[in-house]
């Protein structure tokens, strides 16, 4: 589990020491003699990132190191997160996507160099999740790596594979619950089934993975973290594990098969019209094509998803999708990357995101990480100076510390209806009752043709006790009321301008569509700067946000708003322009 970086605790230092000792012992393992069957790549990489790596441009964890001619492991590491990503070897996917001689030589050189420098237990790459991630990539791309290698290089490669497999068999249990443990166990199963002489590790790992599926994946196919991108990662790992079992002539355990069947419809419900994932609770959109590929590989027949999907409500009509956070936020250790995003939504038209959340800021440093988690970084209503959930530093067990969400809403309500001409959601939360006596209620209505989304945001005292608390707050505030803002963060590609004398906002998408925002109620409209926090870039992207500002003066305030396509915008537009999402300079 990712947590706020800082001085490691005694328990963390102890775990690292035991990992290091286990790694050094495992390095003396008997080498694997080869593969049971010829491995085939399952992972998807980025051609453009692979080309940049070959050119000596290393972009990881929000840092760009330009060092042509410098070996990867000789770089001056700009951050621990940067170095950790290198040791996970996901970049092998990108080099394999290029696949030419230069890419293969880079992949081989950096891999043989890793074995020489770190294969006996050195470096930061000896944690169970990183070892699992690395084993999967080495096995996936073994033909790519071994093409043209010498017998000595091949021998060292198989010895390193066997050592890491033995390490995982002894240390997978210290991986954090959730994605890190799924990575460790999938890597162990993958290696045990792929390598000659490692079969003894498979049965215990499969039993452990089955237990994790039961413990971490709920009946609706969700994770405690409520992070859509993390759910996709877990889903992909489970598919890989199941495929490896079937190719070895083994039937996957029922718990694993059931988990895959539960997750698939949930992921479909979390997919926007453009194929990207909704960006909530520390998750990004996901690598282009990864979600569709995983769903297709699973081979599970699409079925309509009823109700909430991992706590998210989805409206979809025409070419428009809307996804709303409509459940309690994650709590405890599961909230270490979670956001105060209750009742925020994202909206996509065709292949173009329109309304977004700012997203995860971890790759841009701790300041951006904290800012991205706050309510003002989401497309929802917030009381000025407060988030719907607050951040606090606590101990997480196993010696770790992290900033989790606390002072959460105690009650989040949701209702969904459909009719021949509309799709309707009504949701509310009490996250501001404890501080101001106020409840936020949001109503969203999407027309059946997907051309308009009507919203209604109400902030008010819902009971006599809440009204009395609000009145006391008003007295203390010298009857100035409670300030609030409703924010609609726009994707950076949206060209927005104030219109109708400042009473509306016109938004042009790159597809040629025009959307118009209007509102009614006691609020002021402004178009302000915003940011789009997109992993894989050097810095946050500048963007804009529509902001409605008002004050609650008499116990309740209601604002109505509409997002609608301009009347002369066609129902369907040919949208073929697609920019490369990988940038090194912005």
Coordinates of C-alpha atoms in Angstrom, one line a residue:
X1 CA 0.0 0.0 0.0
X2 CA 1.4 3.3 -1.0
X3 CA 1.8 5.8 1.8
X4 CA 3.3 9.2 2.5
X5 CA 7.0 9.1 2.2
X6 CA 9.1 9.9 5.3
X7 CA 11.5 8.4 7.8
X8 CA 10.9 4.6 7.9
X9 CA 9.6 3.2 11.2
X10 CA 11.4 0.4 13.1
X11 CA 8.9 -2.1 11.8
X12 CA 9.5 -1.0 8.2
X13 CA 13.3 -1.2 8.6
X14 CA 12.8 -4.7 10.1
X15 CA 10.7 -5.8 7.1
X16 CA 13.3 -4.4 4.7
X17 CA 16.1 -6.2 6.5
X18 CA 14.3 -9.5 6.4
X19 CA 13.5 -9.0 2.7
X20 CA 17.1 -8.4 2.0
X21 CA 18.2 -11.5 4.0
X22 CA 15.6 -13.6 2.1
X23 CA 16.8 -12.2 -1.2
X24 CA 20.4 -13.0 -0.5
X25 CA 19.5 -16.6 0.5
X26 CA 17.2 -17.0 -2.5
X27 CA 20.0 -15.9 -4.9
X28 CA 21.7 -19.2 -4.1
X29 CA 18.7 -21.1 -5.4
X30 CA 19.2 -23.8 -8.0
X31 CA 18.7 -22.3 -11.4
X32 CA 15.5 -23.0 -13.4
X33 CA 16.4 -25.1 -16.4
X34 CA 14.1 -23.4 -18.8
X35 CA 10.5 -22.7 -19.6
X36 CA 7.7 -25.3 -19.5
X37 CA 6.3 -23.7 -22.6
X38 CA 7.4 -20.8 -24.8
X39 CA 6.1 -17.6 -23.0
X40 CA 4.0 -15.1 -24.9
X41 CA 3.6 -11.4 -24.0
X42 CA 0.4 -10.5 -22.3
X43 CA 1.3 -6.9 -21.2
X44 CA 0.7 -3.8 -23.3
X45 CA 3.3 -1.1 -23.6
X46 CA 3.5 2.3 -25.2
X47 CA 5.5 2.7 -28.4
X48 CA 6.2 6.4 -27.8
X49 CA 7.5 5.8 -24.3
X50 CA 9.7 3.0 -25.6
X51 CA 11.1 5.3 -28.3
X52 CA 11.9 7.9 -25.6
X53 CA 13.7 5.3 -23.4
X54 CA 15.8 4.2 -26.3
X55 CA 16.7 7.9 -26.9
X56 CA 17.8 8.2 -23.3
X57 CA 14.8 10.1 -22.0
X58 CA 13.7 8.5 -18.7
X59 CA 10.3 9.7 -17.6
X60 CA 9.1 8.1 -14.4
X61 CA 7.1 9.2 -11.4
X62 CA 6.8 12.8 -12.7
X63 CA 10.6 13.2 -13.3
X64 CA 12.4 13.4 -16.6
X65 CA 16.1 12.5 -16.7
X66 CA 17.7 13.2 -20.0
X67 CA 20.8 11.1 -20.2
X68 CA 21.5 9.7 -23.7
X69 CA 24.2 7.0 -23.6
X70 CA 23.8 6.5 -19.8
X71 CA 22.8 3.1 -18.5
X72 CA 19.5 3.1 -16.5
X73 CA 21.2 2.0 -13.3
X74 CA 23.8 4.7 -13.5
X75 CA 21.3 7.5 -13.4
X76 CA 21.2 10.0 -10.5
X77 CA 17.8 9.0 -9.1
X78 CA 15.7 12.1 -8.6
X79 CA 13.3 10.4 -6.1
X80 CA 12.7 7.1 -4.4
X81 CA 9.5 6.7 -6.4
X82 CA 11.4 7.1 -9.6
X83 CA 13.9 4.4 -8.6
X84 CA 11.1 2.1 -7.5
X85 CA 9.4 2.3 -10.9
X86 CA 12.7 1.3 -12.6
X87 CA 13.0 -1.8 -10.4
X88 CA 9.5 -2.9 -11.3
X89 CA 10.5 -3.3 -15.0
X90 CA 7.1 -2.1 -16.4
X91 CA 9.3 -0.2 -18.9
X92 CA 10.0 -3.6 -20.6
X93 CA 6.5 -3.4 -22.0
X94 CA 7.3 -0.1 -23.7
X95 CA 10.6 -1.4 -25.2
X96 CA 8.9 -4.6 -26.4
X97 CA 6.2 -2.4 -28.1
X98 CA 9.0 -0.8 -30.1
X99 CA 10.6 -4.2 -30.7
X100 CA 13.5 -3.1 -33.0
X101 CA 17.2 -3.9 -32.5
X102 CA 17.9 -0.7 -30.5
X103 CA 15.1 -1.4 -28.1
X104 CA 16.1 -5.0 -27.6
X105 CA 19.7 -4.1 -26.9
X106 CA 18.6 -1.6 -24.3
X107 CA 16.2 -4.1 -22.7
X108 CA 18.9 -6.8 -22.6
X109 CA 21.6 -4.5 -21.4
X110 CA 19.6 -3.0 -18.5
X111 CA 18.3 -6.5 -17.5
X112 CA 21.7 -8.1 -17.5
X113 CA 23.1 -5.1 -15.6
X114 CA 20.3 -5.4 -13.0
X115 CA 21.1 -9.1 -12.5
X116 CA 24.8 -8.2 -12.0
X117 CA 24.2 -5.3 -9.6
X118 CA 21.1 -6.3 -7.7
X119 CA 20.5 -10.0 -8.3
X120 CA 21.9 -11.1 -5.0
X121 CA 19.6 -9.0 -2.9
X122 CA 20.8 -5.4 -3.3
X123 CA 18.9 -2.3 -4.2
X124 CA 15.3 -1.2 -3.4
X125 CA 13.7 -3.7 -5.7
X126 CA 13.3 -6.5 -3.2
X127 CA 9.8 -6.1 -2.0
X128 CA 7.2 -8.8 -2.8
X129 CA 5.1 -6.6 -5.1
X130 CA 8.1 -5.3 -7.1
X131 CA 9.5 -8.8 -7.4
X132 CA 6.1 -10.1 -8.6
X133 CA 5.8 -7.3 -11.1
X134 CA 9.3 -7.8 -12.4
X135 CA 8.9 -11.6 -12.7
X136 CA 5.8 -11.2 -14.8
X137 CA 7.6 -8.8 -17.2
X138 CA 10.7 -11.0 -17.5
X139 CA 8.7 -14.0 -18.3
X140 CA 6.3 -12.1 -20.7
X141 CA 9.3 -10.8 -22.6
X142 CA 11.7 -13.7 -22.2
X143 CA 12.0 -14.3 -26.0
X144 CA 12.6 -10.6 -26.6
X145 CA 15.3 -10.6 -23.8
X146 CA 17.0 -13.9 -24.7
X147 CA 17.2 -13.4 -28.5
X148 CA 20.8 -13.4 -29.4
X149 CA 22.0 -13.8 -25.8
X150 CA 25.0 -15.9 -24.8
X151 CA 24.8 -19.2 -22.9
X152 CA 26.2 -17.5 -19.8
X153 CA 23.6 -14.7 -20.0
X154 CA 20.9 -17.2 -20.4
X155 CA 22.1 -19.2 -17.4
X156 CA 22.3 -16.0 -15.2
X157 CA 18.8 -15.0 -16.4
X158 CA 17.2 -18.4 -15.3
X159 CA 19.1 -18.3 -12.0
X160 CA 17.8 -14.8 -11.3
X161 CA 14.3 -16.0 -12.2
X162 CA 14.5 -19.0 -9.8
X163 CA 15.9 -16.8 -7.0
X164 CA 13.1 -14.3 -7.3
X165 CA 10.5 -17.1 -7.3
X166 CA 12.0 -18.6 -4.2
X167 CA 12.0 -15.1 -2.5
X168 CA 8.3 -14.6 -3.3
X169 CA 7.4 -18.0 -1.9
X170 CA 8.9 -17.0 1.4
X171 CA 8.0 -13.3 1.5
X172 CA 4.7 -12.7 -0.4
X173 CA 2.8 -12.5 2.9
X174 CA 4.5 -9.2 3.9
X175 CA 3.1 -7.4 0.9
X176 CA 0.4 -5.0 1.8
X177 CA -3.2 -6.2 1.3
X178 CA -4.8 -5.3 -2.0
X179 CA -2.9 -4.7 -5.2
X180 CA 0.7 -5.3 -3.8
X181 CA -0.3 -8.8 -2.6
X182 CA -2.1 -9.6 -5.8
X183 CA 1.0 -8.6 -7.7
X184 CA 3.2 -10.8 -5.5
X185 CA 1.0 -13.8 -5.7
X186 CA 0.3 -13.5 -9.4
X187 CA 4.1 -13.3 -10.0
X188 CA 4.7 -16.4 -7.9
X189 CA 2.0 -18.4 -9.7
X190 CA 3.2 -17.1 -13.1
X191 CA 6.8 -18.1 -12.4
X192 CA 5.9 -21.5 -10.8
X193 CA 3.8 -22.5 -13.8
X194 CA 6.3 -21.2 -16.4
X195 CA 9.6 -22.4 -15.1
X196 CA 10.9 -25.9 -14.9
X197 CA 11.6 -27.0 -11.4
X198 CA 9.4 -24.4 -9.7
X199 CA 6.1 -26.2 -9.7
X200 CA 6.2 -26.8 -5.9
X201 CA 5.4 -23.1 -5.3
X202 CA 2.1 -23.1 -7.3
X203 CA -0.4 -24.8 -5.1
X204 CA 0.2 -22.7 -2.0
X205 CA 0.2 -19.5 -4.1
X206 CA -3.1 -20.4 -5.7
X207 CA -4.7 -21.1 -2.3
X208 CA -3.4 -17.8 -1.0
X209 CA -4.7 -15.9 -4.1
X210 CA -8.1 -17.5 -3.7
X211 CA -8.2 -16.3 -0.1
X212 CA -7.3 -12.8 -1.2
X213 CA -10.1 -12.8 -3.8
X214 CA -12.5 -13.7 -1.1
X215 CA -11.1 -11.1 1.4
X216 CA -10.5 -8.1 -0.8
X217 CA -13.1 -8.3 -3.6
X218 CA -16.6 -7.7 -2.4
X219 CA -19.9 -9.2 -3.7
X220 CA -20.4 -6.4 -6.2
X221 CA -16.9 -6.7 -7.7
X222 CA -15.3 -3.8 -5.9
X223 CA -12.2 -3.1 -3.7
X224 CA -12.1 -1.3 -0.3
X225 CA -10.0 1.5 -1.9
X226 CA -12.8 2.3 -4.5
X227 CA -10.0 3.1 -6.9
X228 CA -11.1 2.2 -10.5
X229 CA -7.6 2.0 -11.9
X230 CA -6.5 -0.3 -9.1
X231 CA -9.5 -2.5 -9.8
X232 CA -8.4 -2.8 -13.4
X233 CA -4.9 -3.7 -12.3
X234 CA -6.2 -6.4 -10.0
X235 CA -8.6 -7.7 -12.7
X236 CA -5.7 -7.9 -15.2
X237 CA -3.5 -9.8 -12.7
X238 CA -6.3 -12.3 -12.0
X239 CA -6.9 -12.9 -15.7
X240 CA -3.1 -13.5 -16.2
X241 CA -3.1 -16.0 -13.3
X242 CA -6.2 -17.8 -14.7
X243 CA -4.7 -18.0 -18.2
X244 CA -1.4 -19.4 -16.9
X245 CA -3.3 -22.0 -14.9
X246 CA -5.4 -23.0 -17.9
X247 CA -2.4 -23.2 -20.2
X248 CA -0.8 -25.5 -17.7
X249 CA -3.9 -27.8 -17.7
X250 CA -5.2 -26.6 -14.4
X251 CA -8.7 -25.3 -13.7
X252 CA -8.6 -21.9 -11.9
X253 CA -10.0 -22.0 -8.4
X254 CA -13.7 -21.1 -8.1
X255 CA -12.9 -18.1 -5.9
X256 CA -10.7 -16.7 -8.7
X257 CA -13.2 -17.3 -11.4
X258 CA -16.0 -15.8 -9.3
X259 CA -13.9 -12.7 -8.6
X260 CA -13.3 -12.1 -12.4
X261 CA -17.0 -12.5 -13.1
X262 CA -17.9 -10.0 -10.4
X263 CA -15.3 -7.4 -11.4
X264 CA -16.0 -7.4 -15.2
X265 CA -19.4 -5.7 -15.0
X266 CA -18.2 -3.2 -12.4
X267 CA -15.3 -2.1 -14.7
X268 CA -17.7 -1.7 -17.6
X269 CA -19.8 0.6 -15.4
X270 CA -16.7 2.6 -14.5
X271 CA -15.7 3.1 -18.2
X272 CA -16.5 6.5 -19.8
X273 CA -17.8 6.8 -23.4
X274 CA -14.2 7.3 -24.6
X275 CA -13.0 4.0 -23.1
X276 CA -11.1 5.6 -20.2
X277 CA -11.8 4.9 -16.6
X278 CA -13.4 7.4 -14.2
X279 CA -10.7 9.2 -12.2
X280 CA -11.5 8.8 -8.5
X281 CA -9.7 7.9 -5.3
X282 CA -6.2 8.0 -6.6
X283 CA -6.9 6.3 -9.9
X284 CA -6.1 7.7 -13.4
X285 CA -7.7 6.8 -16.8
X286 CA -5.6 3.8 -17.4
X287 CA -3.3 3.0 -20.3
X288 CA -5.0 3.5 -23.6
X289 CA -6.7 0.3 -24.7
X290 CA -5.8 -1.6 -21.4
X291 CA -9.4 -1.7 -20.1
X292 CA -11.0 -2.9 -23.4
X293 CA -8.2 -5.5 -23.8
X294 CA -8.7 -6.9 -20.3
X295 CA -12.5 -7.1 -20.7
X296 CA -12.1 -8.8 -24.1
X297 CA -9.6 -11.3 -22.7
X298 CA -11.9 -12.2 -19.8
X299 CA -14.5 -13.3 -22.3
X300 CA -17.4 -12.4 -20.0
X301 CA -20.6 -11.5 -21.7
X302 CA -21.6 -7.9 -21.2
X303 CA -24.7 -7.4 -19.0
X304 CA -26.4 -4.3 -17.7
X305 CA -25.1 -3.2 -14.3
X306 CA -27.9 -2.4 -11.9
X307 CA -27.4 0.1 -9.0
X308 CA -24.0 1.3 -7.8
X309 CA -20.7 -0.1 -9.1
X310 CA -18.1 0.0 -6.4
X311 CA -20.1 3.0 -5.0
X312 CA -20.3 4.9 -8.3
X313 CA -23.5 5.7 -10.3
X314 CA -23.5 5.7 -14.0
X315 CA -25.7 7.5 -16.5
X316 CA -25.2 6.8 -20.2
X317 CA -27.3 7.9 -23.2
X318 CA -26.5 8.8 -26.8
X319 CA -22.7 9.5 -26.9
X320 CA -22.6 10.8 -23.3
X321 CA -21.5 9.2 -20.1
X322 CA -21.7 10.6 -16.5
X323 CA -20.1 8.8 -13.5
X324 CA -20.9 10.0 -9.9
X325 CA -19.3 9.1 -6.6
X326 CA -22.4 8.1 -4.7
X327 CA -21.2 6.1 -1.6
X328 CA -19.2 6.5 1.6
X329 CA -15.5 7.2 1.0
X330 CA -13.0 4.5 1.8
X331 CA -11.9 4.4 5.4
X332 CA -8.9 3.3 7.4
X333 CA -5.9 2.0 5.6
X334 CA -8.0 1.7 2.4
X335 CA -8.2 5.5 2.3
X336 CA -4.5 6.3 2.2
X337 CA -4.8 7.3 -1.4
X338 CA -8.6 8.2 -1.3
X339 CA -10.1 11.6 -2.1
X340 CA -12.8 13.7 -0.5
X341 CA -14.9 13.4 -3.7
X342 CA -18.4 12.5 -2.4
X343 CA -21.0 13.5 -5.0
X344 CA -18.4 14.6 -7.5
X345 CA -18.9 13.6 -11.2
X346 CA -17.2 13.3 -14.5
X347 CA -18.8 13.6 -17.9
X348 CA -17.6 12.5 -21.3
X349 CA -19.1 13.2 -24.8
X350 CA -18.1 10.7 -27.4
X351 CA -14.3 10.5 -27.3
X352 CA -13.8 13.8 -25.5
X353 CA -13.8 14.3 -21.7
X354 CA -15.7 17.4 -20.7
X355 CA -16.1 17.6 -16.9
X356 CA -13.4 15.9 -14.9
X357 CA -11.8 15.7 -11.5
X358 CA -8.3 17.1 -11.1
X359 CA -7.0 13.6 -10.6
X360 CA -4.2 11.9 -8.6
X361 CA -1.2 14.2 -8.0
X362 CA 1.2 11.8 -6.4
X363 CA 3.7 11.8 -9.3
X364 CA 4.1 15.6 -8.9
X365 CA 5.1 15.6 -5.2
X366 CA 3.4 15.6 -1.8
X367 CA 1.9 19.1 -2.2
X368 CA 0.0 18.2 -5.4
X369 CA -0.9 14.8 -3.9
X370 CA -2.7 16.5 -1.0
X371 CA -4.3 19.1 -3.1
X372 CA -5.7 16.5 -5.5
X373 CA -7.4 14.7 -2.6
X374 CA -9.3 17.8 -1.4
X375 CA -12.9 18.5 -2.3
X376 CA -12.1 21.7 -4.3
X377 CA -10.2 19.5 -6.8
X378 CA -13.4 17.7 -7.7
X379 CA -16.5 18.6 -9.7
X380 CA -18.9 18.9 -6.8
X381 CA -20.2 21.3 -4.1
X382 CA -17.9 22.3 -1.3
X383 CA -18.3 24.5 1.8
X384 CA -15.6 27.2 1.7
X385 CA -12.6 26.1 3.7
X386 CA -13.7 22.5 4.3
X387 CA -13.6 19.2 2.5
X388 CA -16.4 16.7 2.8
X389 CA -13.8 14.4 4.4
X390 CA -10.6 15.5 6.0
X391 CA -7.0 14.2 5.9
X392 CA -5.1 13.1 9.0
X393 CA -1.8 11.3 9.6
X394 CA -2.1 8.1 11.5
X395 CA -0.4 4.8 12.1
X396 CA -1.5 2.1 9.6
X397 CA -0.1 -1.0 11.2
X398 CA 3.1 -2.9 10.3
X399 CA 5.0 0.3 11.3
X400 CA 3.6 2.4 8.4
X401 CA 2.2 5.8 8.7
X402 CA 0.0 7.6 6.1
X403 CA -2.6 10.3 5.6
X404 CA -6.0 8.7 5.7
X405 CA -9.5 10.2 5.4
X406 CA -11.3 10.9 8.6
X407 CA -14.3 12.9 9.7
X408 CA -16.1 11.1 6.8
X409 CA -19.7 11.6 5.9
X410 CA -21.8 9.2 8.1
X411 CA -24.6 8.8 5.6
X412 CA -24.6 8.9 1.8
X413 CA -27.9 8.2 0.2
X414 CA -28.6 7.3 -3.4
X415 CA -31.6 6.7 -5.6
X416 CA -31.7 6.1 -9.4
X417 CA -34.7 6.0 -11.8
X418 CA -35.2 5.7 -15.5
X419 CA -38.1 6.8 -17.7
X420 CA -38.6 6.8 -21.5
X421 CA -37.2 10.3 -21.8
X422 CA -34.6 10.6 -19.1
X423 CA -32.1 8.9 -16.7
X424 CA -32.2 10.3 -13.1
X425 CA -30.0 10.2 -10.0
X426 CA -30.7 11.7 -6.6
X427 CA -27.9 11.5 -4.0
X428 CA -27.0 13.3 -0.8
X429 CA -24.4 13.2 2.0
X430 CA -24.1 14.7 5.5
X431 CA -20.3 15.5 5.4
X432 CA -21.0 19.2 6.4
X433 CA -23.5 18.4 9.2
X434 CA -20.9 18.1 11.9
X435 CA -19.2 21.4 10.9
X436 CA -22.2 23.6 9.7
X437 CA -25.4 21.6 10.2
X438 CA -25.8 21.3 6.4
X439 CA -26.5 18.4 4.0
X440 CA -25.6 18.4 0.3
X441 CA -28.2 16.9 -2.0
X442 CA -27.4 16.6 -5.8
X443 CA -29.8 15.6 -8.5
X444 CA -28.7 14.8 -12.0
X445 CA -30.9 14.1 -15.0
X446 CA -29.5 13.0 -18.4
X447 CA -31.8 13.2 -21.4
X448 CA -32.2 10.0 -23.4
X449 CA -30.4 11.5 -26.4
X450 CA -27.4 12.4 -24.2
X451 CA -27.6 16.1 -25.4
X452 CA -28.3 17.6 -22.0
X453 CA -27.5 17.1 -18.3
X454 CA -29.6 19.0 -15.8
X455 CA -28.3 19.4 -12.3
X456 CA -29.7 20.6 -9.0
X457 CA -27.5 21.2 -6.0
X458 CA -29.1 21.9 -2.6
X459 CA -27.2 22.8 0.6
X460 CA -29.5 22.9 3.6
X461 CA -30.3 21.9 7.2
X462 CA -32.2 18.6 7.0
X463 CA -33.6 18.5 10.5
X464 CA -34.6 20.7 13.4
X465 CA -31.4 19.8 15.2
X466 CA -29.3 20.7 12.1
X467 CA -31.2 24.0 11.8
X468 CA -30.5 24.9 15.4
X469 CA -26.8 24.1 14.8
X470 CA -26.8 26.2 11.6
X471 CA -28.4 29.1 13.4
X472 CA -25.7 29.0 16.1
X473 CA -23.1 29.0 13.4
X474 CA -24.8 32.0 11.8
X475 CA -24.7 33.9 15.0
X476 CA -21.0 33.2 15.5
X477 CA -20.4 34.3 11.9
X478 CA -22.3 37.5 12.5
X479 CA -25.0 36.5 10.1
X480 CA -22.6 36.4 7.1
X481 CA -23.9 33.0 6.1
X482 CA -22.0 29.9 5.0
X483 CA -20.0 30.3 1.8
X484 CA -20.0 27.5 -0.8
X485 CA -18.7 26.8 -4.3
X486 CA -19.9 24.4 -6.9
X487 CA -17.0 23.5 -9.2
X488 CA -17.0 22.0 -12.7
X489 CA -13.4 21.2 -13.7
X490 CA -12.9 21.1 -17.4
X491 CA -10.5 18.8 -19.4
X492 CA -7.5 20.8 -20.7
X493 CA -8.6 20.2 -24.3
X494 CA -11.9 22.1 -23.7
X495 CA -11.9 25.7 -25.0
X496 CA -14.1 27.6 -22.6
X497 CA -15.3 31.2 -22.8
X498 CA -17.8 33.3 -20.8
X499 CA -20.9 34.0 -22.9
X500 CA -24.2 35.8 -22.8
X501 CA -22.7 38.7 -20.8
X502 CA -21.2 36.4 -18.2
X503 CA -24.4 34.5 -17.6
X504 CA -23.2 31.3 -19.4
X505 CA -20.1 29.4 -20.5
X506 CA -19.6 28.0 -24.0
X507 CA -17.3 25.0 -24.3
X508 CA -15.8 23.8 -27.6
X509 CA -14.5 20.2 -27.8
X510 CA -11.8 19.2 -30.3
X511 CA -14.4 17.0 -32.0
X512 CA -16.2 20.2 -33.0
X513 CA -19.1 19.8 -30.4
X514 CA -20.2 22.9 -28.6
X515 CA -21.6 22.6 -25.1
X516 CA -23.2 25.4 -23.1
X517 CA -23.4 25.8 -19.3
X518 CA -26.2 27.8 -17.7
X519 CA -27.5 28.2 -14.2
X520 CA -30.3 29.6 -12.1
X521 CA -30.2 30.6 -8.4
X522 CA -28.4 32.9 -5.9
X523 CA -24.8 32.4 -7.1
X524 CA -22.1 34.2 -9.0
X525 CA -20.5 32.5 -12.1
X526 CA -16.8 32.7 -12.9
X527 CA -14.4 30.9 -15.1
X528 CA -11.2 30.3 -13.1
X529 CA -7.8 28.5 -13.6
X530 CA -7.6 24.8 -12.7
X531 CA -5.2 21.9 -13.3
X532 CA -5.4 18.4 -14.7
X533 CA -3.1 16.0 -12.8
X534 CA -2.2 13.3 -15.3
X535 CA 0.4 10.6 -14.5
X536 CA 3.0 10.3 -17.1
X537 CA 3.6 14.0 -17.6
X538 CA 6.3 16.2 -16.2
X539 CA 4.0 18.7 -14.6
X540 CA 0.2 19.4 -14.1
X541 CA -1.6 20.5 -17.2
X542 CA -3.2 24.0 -17.0
X543 CA -7.0 23.9 -17.4
X544 CA -10.0 25.9 -16.4
X545 CA -13.0 25.4 -14.1
X546 CA -16.6 26.8 -14.0
X547 CA -17.2 28.1 -10.5
X548 CA -20.6 29.0 -8.9
X549 CA -20.2 30.8 -5.6
X550 CA -22.9 31.6 -3.1
X551 CA -23.9 31.7 0.6
X552 CA -26.4 29.9 2.6
X553 CA -28.3 32.6 4.7
X554 CA -31.5 31.1 5.8
X555 CA -30.9 27.3 6.3
X556 CA -31.1 26.3 2.6
X557 CA -29.9 27.3 -0.8
X558 CA -30.6 25.6 -4.2
X559 CA -28.8 26.1 -7.4
X560 CA -30.0 24.7 -10.8
X561 CA -27.7 24.3 -13.7
X562 CA -27.6 22.7 -17.2
X563 CA -24.9 21.4 -19.5
X564 CA -26.4 21.1 -23.0
X565 CA -25.1 20.7 -26.5
X566 CA -25.7 23.8 -28.6
X567 CA -28.7 23.4 -30.9
X568 CA -26.7 23.4 -34.1
X569 CA -24.3 20.7 -32.9
X570 CA -25.1 17.4 -34.8
X571 CA -26.0 14.3 -32.9
X572 CA -23.0 12.5 -34.3
X573 CA -19.7 14.0 -35.3
X574 CA -16.9 12.2 -37.1
X575 CA -14.1 12.5 -34.5
X576 CA -10.8 11.0 -35.9
X577 CA -8.2 13.4 -34.5
X578 CA -6.4 11.6 -31.7
X579 CA -3.3 13.1 -30.0
X580 CA -0.6 11.0 -28.4
X581 CA -1.2 11.1 -24.7
X582 CA 2.5 10.8 -23.9
X583 CA 4.3 14.1 -23.5
X584 CA 7.7 14.9 -22.2
X585 CA 7.6 18.6 -22.1
X586 CA 4.2 19.7 -20.7

